[in-house]
Amino acid sequence: MFFDERVALFNVEASSSKEVIKIAADELYRRGIVKENFFEHVMLREKNFQQDWQQINME
C-alpha cells in the first residue's frame, strides 16, 4: 500500500465531503501531484458513482 506522509492532511475542518475533496485536491495541485482539473474530475466520478449506486439499489 502506498502512503506518503508529505501529502496526508490531518485535522482538516470542513462542512461537507465536497469541501474535504476540494481541500485535498488543492493541496495535491499545489504540490504538483495532480493537474488543475483534478477536483472537477473527482466530482464527476462521484456524481456518476452515486447515479450508478442509486440505479443498482432500484433493481
mmCIF file of N, CA, C and O in Angstrom:
data_model
loop_
_atom_site.group_PDB
_atom_site.id
_atom_site.type_symbol
_atom_site.label_atom_id
_atom_site.label_comp_id
_atom_site.label_asym_id
_atom_site.label_seq_id
_atom_site.Cartn_x
_atom_site.Cartn_y
_atom_site.Cartn_z
ATOM 1 N N MET A 1 0.856 -1.181 0.000
ATOM 2 C CA MET A 1 0.000 0.000 0.000
ATOM 3 C C MET A 1 0.896 1.237 0.000
ATOM 4 O O MET A 1 1.896 1.292 0.674
ATOM 5 N N PHE A 2 0.481 2.233 -0.755
ATOM 6 C CA PHE A 2 1.258 3.462 -0.877
ATOM 7 C C PHE A 2 0.722 4.517 0.086
ATOM 8 O O PHE A 2 -0.468 4.777 0.141
ATOM 9 N N PHE A 3 1.621 5.102 0.829
ATOM 10 C CA PHE A 3 1.247 6.199 1.733
ATOM 11 C C PHE A 3 2.412 7.161 1.807
ATOM 12 O O PHE A 3 3.534 6.769 2.116
ATOM 13 N N ASP A 4 2.160 8.405 1.510
ATOM 14 C CA ASP A 4 3.201 9.428 1.547
ATOM 15 C C ASP A 4 2.785 10.488 2.566
ATOM 16 O O ASP A 4 1.821 11.221 2.351
ATOM 17 N N GLU A 5 3.489 10.555 3.676
ATOM 18 C CA GLU A 5 3.148 11.494 4.747
ATOM 19 C C GLU A 5 3.194 12.947 4.298
ATOM 20 O O GLU A 5 2.535 13.797 4.886
ATOM 21 N N ARG A 6 3.935 13.250 3.239
ATOM 22 C CA ARG A 6 4.038 14.627 2.767
ATOM 23 C C ARG A 6 2.739 15.132 2.172
ATOM 24 O O ARG A 6 2.516 16.345 2.102
ATOM 25 N N VAL A 7 1.878 14.239 1.743
ATOM 26 C CA VAL A 7 0.626 14.679 1.128
ATOM 27 C C VAL A 7 -0.600 14.328 1.980
ATOM 28 O O VAL A 7 -1.727 14.577 1.574
ATOM 29 N N ALA A 8 -0.387 13.770 3.145
ATOM 30 C CA ALA A 8 -1.505 13.472 4.050
ATOM 31 C C ALA A 8 -1.901 14.741 4.800
ATOM 32 O O ALA A 8 -1.057 15.503 5.246
ATOM 33 N N LEU A 9 -3.193 14.956 4.901
ATOM 34 C CA LEU A 9 -3.707 16.114 5.619
ATOM 35 C C LEU A 9 -4.450 15.622 6.857
ATOM 36 O O LEU A 9 -5.317 14.764 6.755
ATOM 37 N N PHE A 10 -4.100 16.161 8.000
ATOM 38 C CA PHE A 10 -4.730 15.770 9.247
ATOM 39 C C PHE A 10 -5.405 16.984 9.879
ATOM 40 O O PHE A 10 -5.021 18.128 9.635
ATOM 41 N N ASN A 11 -6.413 16.729 10.687
ATOM 42 C CA ASN A 11 -7.125 17.790 11.403
ATOM 43 C C ASN A 11 -7.674 18.861 10.471
ATOM 44 O O ASN A 11 -7.604 20.054 10.752
ATOM 45 N N VAL A 12 -8.242 18.405 9.368
ATOM 46 C CA VAL A 12 -8.854 19.319 8.407
ATOM 47 C C VAL A 12 -10.299 19.555 8.833
ATOM 48 O O VAL A 12 -11.030 18.614 9.119
ATOM 49 N N GLU A 13 -10.679 20.807 8.899
ATOM 50 C CA GLU A 13 -12.058 21.141 9.247
ATOM 51 C C GLU A 13 -12.802 21.522 7.972
ATOM 52 O O GLU A 13 -12.357 22.375 7.216
ATOM 53 N N ALA A 14 -13.936 20.851 7.766
ATOM 54 C CA ALA A 14 -14.752 21.123 6.596
ATOM 55 C C ALA A 14 -16.202 20.825 6.938
ATOM 56 O O ALA A 14 -16.482 20.028 7.827
ATOM 57 N N SER A 15 -17.084 21.456 6.201
ATOM 58 C CA SER A 15 -18.513 21.285 6.493
ATOM 59 C C SER A 15 -19.179 20.238 5.614
ATOM 60 O O SER A 15 -20.342 19.923 5.811
ATOM 61 N N SER A 16 -18.438 19.695 4.629
ATOM 62 C CA SER A 16 -19.026 18.694 3.743
ATOM 63 C C SER A 16 -17.926 17.822 3.139
ATOM 64 O O SER A 16 -16.746 18.202 3.148
ATOM 65 N N SER A 17 -18.322 16.692 2.615
ATOM 66 C CA SER A 17 -17.351 15.825 1.948
ATOM 67 C C SER A 17 -16.791 16.511 0.704
ATOM 68 O O SER A 17 -15.612 16.343 0.377
ATOM 69 N N LYS A 18 -17.621 17.301 0.020
ATOM 70 C CA LYS A 18 -17.152 18.041 -1.155
ATOM 71 C C LYS A 18 -16.042 19.012 -0.774
ATOM 72 O O LYS A 18 -15.045 19.148 -1.490
ATOM 73 N N GLU A 19 -16.183 19.664 0.367
ATOM 74 C CA GLU A 19 -15.156 20.599 0.821
ATOM 75 C C GLU A 19 -13.857 19.868 1.162
ATOM 76 O O GLU A 19 -12.770 20.358 0.870
ATOM 77 N N VAL A 20 -13.961 18.698 1.755
ATOM 78 C CA VAL A 20 -12.768 17.896 2.064
ATOM 79 C C VAL A 20 -12.045 17.523 0.777
ATOM 80 O O VAL A 20 -10.817 17.643 0.678
ATOM 81 N N ILE A 21 -12.807 17.079 -0.218
ATOM 82 C CA ILE A 21 -12.206 16.716 -1.504
ATOM 83 C C ILE A 21 -11.542 17.933 -2.136
ATOM 84 O O ILE A 21 -10.433 17.831 -2.685
ATOM 85 N N LYS A 22 -12.173 19.096 -2.050
ATOM 86 C CA LYS A 22 -11.611 20.327 -2.619
ATOM 87 C C LYS A 22 -10.298 20.707 -1.929
ATOM 88 O O LYS A 22 -9.314 21.056 -2.590
ATOM 89 N N ILE A 23 -10.275 20.612 -0.615
ATOM 90 C CA ILE A 23 -9.057 20.934 0.140
ATOM 91 C C ILE A 23 -7.926 19.995 -0.266
ATOM 92 O O ILE A 23 -6.798 20.430 -0.524
ATOM 93 N N ALA A 24 -8.235 18.709 -0.347
ATOM 94 C CA ALA A 24 -7.216 17.726 -0.728
ATOM 95 C C ALA A 24 -6.749 17.950 -2.165
ATOM 96 O O ALA A 24 -5.546 17.918 -2.441
ATOM 97 N N ALA A 25 -7.686 18.194 -3.067
ATOM 98 C CA ALA A 25 -7.323 18.425 -4.469
ATOM 99 C C ALA A 25 -6.455 19.670 -4.617
ATOM 100 O O ALA A 25 -5.474 19.661 -5.370
ATOM 101 N N ASP A 26 -6.799 20.727 -3.911
ATOM 102 C CA ASP A 26 -6.000 21.962 -3.966
ATOM 103 C C ASP A 26 -4.579 21.722 -3.468
ATOM 104 O O ASP A 26 -3.615 22.219 -4.051
ATOM 105 N N GLU A 27 -4.455 20.961 -2.393
ATOM 106 C CA GLU A 27 -3.128 20.673 -1.839
ATOM 107 C C GLU A 27 -2.308 19.798 -2.791
ATOM 108 O O GLU A 27 -1.119 20.042 -3.011
ATOM 109 N N LEU A 28 -2.943 18.798 -3.377
ATOM 110 C CA LEU A 28 -2.239 17.938 -4.338
ATOM 111 C C LEU A 28 -1.803 18.739 -5.558
ATOM 112 O O LEU A 28 -0.698 18.552 -6.078
ATOM 113 N N TYR A 29 -2.654 19.658 -6.012
ATOM 114 C CA TYR A 29 -2.284 20.509 -7.141
ATOM 115 C C TYR A 29 -1.138 21.443 -6.766
ATOM 116 O O TYR A 29 -0.184 21.613 -7.524
ATOM 117 N N ARG A 30 -1.218 22.029 -5.596
ATOM 118 C CA ARG A 30 -0.178 22.948 -5.134
ATOM 119 C C ARG A 30 1.184 22.256 -5.096
ATOM 120 O O ARG A 30 2.216 22.857 -5.408
ATOM 121 N N ARG A 31 1.179 20.977 -4.772
ATOM 122 C CA ARG A 31 2.427 20.215 -4.694
ATOM 123 C C ARG A 31 2.848 19.620 -6.036
ATOM 124 O O ARG A 31 3.844 18.920 -6.123
ATOM 125 N N GLY A 32 2.069 19.879 -7.080
ATOM 126 C CA GLY A 32 2.433 19.413 -8.418
ATOM 127 C C GLY A 32 2.158 17.936 -8.654
ATOM 128 O O GLY A 32 2.723 17.342 -9.570
ATOM 129 N N ILE A 33 1.265 17.352 -7.867
ATOM 130 C CA ILE A 33 0.996 15.921 -7.965
ATOM 131 C C ILE A 33 -0.136 15.634 -8.948
ATOM 132 O O ILE A 33 -0.151 14.594 -9.609
ATOM 133 N N VAL A 34 -1.088 16.545 -9.040
ATOM 134 C CA VAL A 34 -2.223 16.371 -9.960
ATOM 135 C C VAL A 34 -2.369 17.611 -10.829
ATOM 136 O O VAL A 34 -1.794 18.658 -10.540
ATOM 137 N N LYS A 35 -3.177 17.465 -11.877
ATOM 138 C CA LYS A 35 -3.452 18.596 -12.763
ATOM 139 C C LYS A 35 -4.510 19.503 -12.147
ATOM 140 O O LYS A 35 -5.240 19.111 -11.237
ATOM 141 N N GLU A 36 -4.614 20.704 -12.683
ATOM 142 C CA GLU A 36 -5.518 21.704 -12.137
ATOM 143 C C GLU A 36 -6.986 21.252 -12.154
ATOM 144 O O GLU A 36 -7.764 21.608 -11.277
ATOM 145 N N ASN A 37 -7.374 20.425 -13.124
ATOM 146 C CA ASN A 37 -8.766 19.998 -13.246
ATOM 147 C C ASN A 37 -9.083 18.734 -12.438
ATOM 148 O O ASN A 37 -10.157 18.155 -12.592
ATOM 149 N N PHE A 38 -8.201 18.325 -11.567
ATOM 150 C CA PHE A 38 -8.385 17.107 -10.778
ATOM 151 C C PHE A 38 -9.684 17.135 -9.971
ATOM 152 O O PHE A 38 -10.446 16.167 -9.968
ATOM 153 N N PHE A 39 -9.960 18.237 -9.292
ATOM 154 C CA PHE A 39 -11.163 18.335 -8.459
ATOM 155 C C PHE A 39 -12.416 18.108 -9.296
ATOM 156 O O PHE A 39 -13.305 17.350 -8.894
ATOM 157 N N GLU A 40 -12.498 18.745 -10.459
ATOM 158 C CA GLU A 40 -13.673 18.593 -11.309
ATOM 159 C C GLU A 40 -13.856 17.138 -11.737
ATOM 160 O O GLU A 40 -14.983 16.622 -11.769
ATOM 161 N N HIS A 41 -12.755 16.461 -12.033
ATOM 162 C CA HIS A 41 -12.839 15.057 -12.444
ATOM 163 C C HIS A 41 -13.281 14.154 -11.286
ATOM 164 O O HIS A 41 -14.066 13.227 -11.494
ATOM 165 N N VAL A 42 -12.804 14.440 -10.097
ATOM 166 C CA VAL A 42 -13.226 13.655 -8.936
ATOM 167 C C VAL A 42 -14.718 13.863 -8.685
ATOM 168 O O VAL A 42 -15.454 12.895 -8.432
ATOM 169 N N MET A 43 -15.184 15.094 -8.773
ATOM 170 C CA MET A 43 -16.597 15.363 -8.536
ATOM 171 C C MET A 43 -17.471 14.703 -9.605
ATOM 172 O O MET A 43 -18.550 14.181 -9.295
ATOM 173 N N LEU A 44 -17.014 14.669 -10.843
ATOM 174 C CA LEU A 44 -17.748 13.986 -11.904
ATOM 175 C C LEU A 44 -17.823 12.491 -11.609
ATOM 176 O O LEU A 44 -18.873 11.871 -11.750
ATOM 177 N N ARG A 45 -16.709 11.913 -11.189
ATOM 178 C CA ARG A 45 -16.699 10.492 -10.833
ATOM 179 C C ARG A 45 -17.648 10.222 -9.673
ATOM 180 O O ARG A 45 -18.390 9.241 -9.676
ATOM 181 N N GLU A 46 -17.643 11.091 -8.671
ATOM 182 C CA GLU A 46 -18.538 10.924 -7.524
ATOM 183 C C GLU A 46 -19.998 10.984 -7.964
ATOM 184 O O GLU A 46 -20.824 10.189 -7.503
ATOM 185 N N LYS A 47 -20.323 11.914 -8.849
ATOM 186 C CA LYS A 47 -21.694 12.038 -9.347
ATOM 187 C C LYS A 47 -22.098 10.774 -10.092
ATOM 188 O O LYS A 47 -23.192 10.239 -9.872
ATOM 189 N N ASN A 48 -21.224 10.272 -10.963
ATOM 190 C CA ASN A 48 -21.529 9.062 -11.728
ATOM 191 C C ASN A 48 -21.654 7.862 -10.811
ATOM 192 O O ASN A 48 -22.527 7.015 -11.012
ATOM 193 N N PHE A 49 -20.808 7.752 -9.813
ATOM 194 C CA PHE A 49 -20.874 6.639 -8.872
ATOM 195 C C PHE A 49 -22.199 6.664 -8.117
ATOM 196 O O PHE A 49 -22.844 5.627 -7.950
ATOM 197 N N GLN A 50 -22.618 7.831 -7.667
ATOM 198 C CA GLN A 50 -23.880 7.945 -6.935
ATOM 199 C C GLN A 50 -25.055 7.537 -7.817
ATOM 200 O O GLN A 50 -25.965 6.850 -7.366
ATOM 201 N N GLN A 51 -25.031 7.946 -9.088
ATOM 202 C CA GLN A 51 -26.106 7.575 -10.006
ATOM 203 C C GLN A 51 -26.111 6.065 -10.236
ATOM 204 O O GLN A 51 -27.166 5.440 -10.241
ATOM 205 N N ASP A 52 -24.927 5.479 -10.423
ATOM 206 C CA ASP A 52 -24.831 4.032 -10.608
ATOM 207 C C ASP A 52 -25.335 3.299 -9.377
ATOM 208 O O ASP A 52 -26.058 2.307 -9.478
ATOM 209 N N TRP A 53 -24.950 3.769 -8.204
ATOM 210 C CA TRP A 53 -25.356 3.133 -6.958
ATOM 211 C C TRP A 53 -26.875 3.211 -6.769
ATOM 212 O O TRP A 53 -27.505 2.238 -6.369
ATOM 213 N N GLN A 54 -27.460 4.344 -7.099
ATOM 214 C CA GLN A 54 -28.912 4.502 -6.983
ATOM 215 C C GLN A 54 -29.631 3.545 -7.942
ATOM 216 O O GLN A 54 -30.643 2.952 -7.601
ATOM 217 N N GLN A 55 -29.074 3.391 -9.129
ATOM 218 C CA GLN A 55 -29.685 2.503 -10.104
ATOM 219 C C GLN A 55 -29.593 1.050 -9.645
ATOM 220 O O GLN A 55 -30.557 0.302 -9.786
ATOM 221 N N ILE A 56 -28.496 0.652 -9.052
ATOM 222 C CA ILE A 56 -28.346 -0.709 -8.523
ATOM 223 C C ILE A 56 -29.362 -0.958 -7.424
ATOM 224 O O ILE A 56 -29.989 -2.021 -7.370
ATOM 225 N N ASN A 57 -29.557 0.004 -6.560
ATOM 226 C CA ASN A 57 -30.498 -0.144 -5.451
ATOM 227 C C ASN A 57 -31.951 -0.212 -5.925
ATOM 228 O O ASN A 57 -32.798 -0.721 -5.212
ATOM 229 N N MET A 58 -32.240 0.336 -7.089
ATOM 230 C CA MET A 58 -33.598 0.342 -7.603
ATOM 231 C C MET A 58 -33.953 -0.980 -8.286
ATOM 232 O O MET A 58 -35.106 -1.277 -8.486
ATOM 233 N N GLU A 59 -32.945 -1.739 -8.666
ATOM 234 C CA GLU A 59 -33.196 -3.010 -9.375
ATOM 235 C C GLU A 59 -33.640 -4.098 -8.443
ATOM 236 O O GLU A 59 -33.484 -4.136 -7.319
#
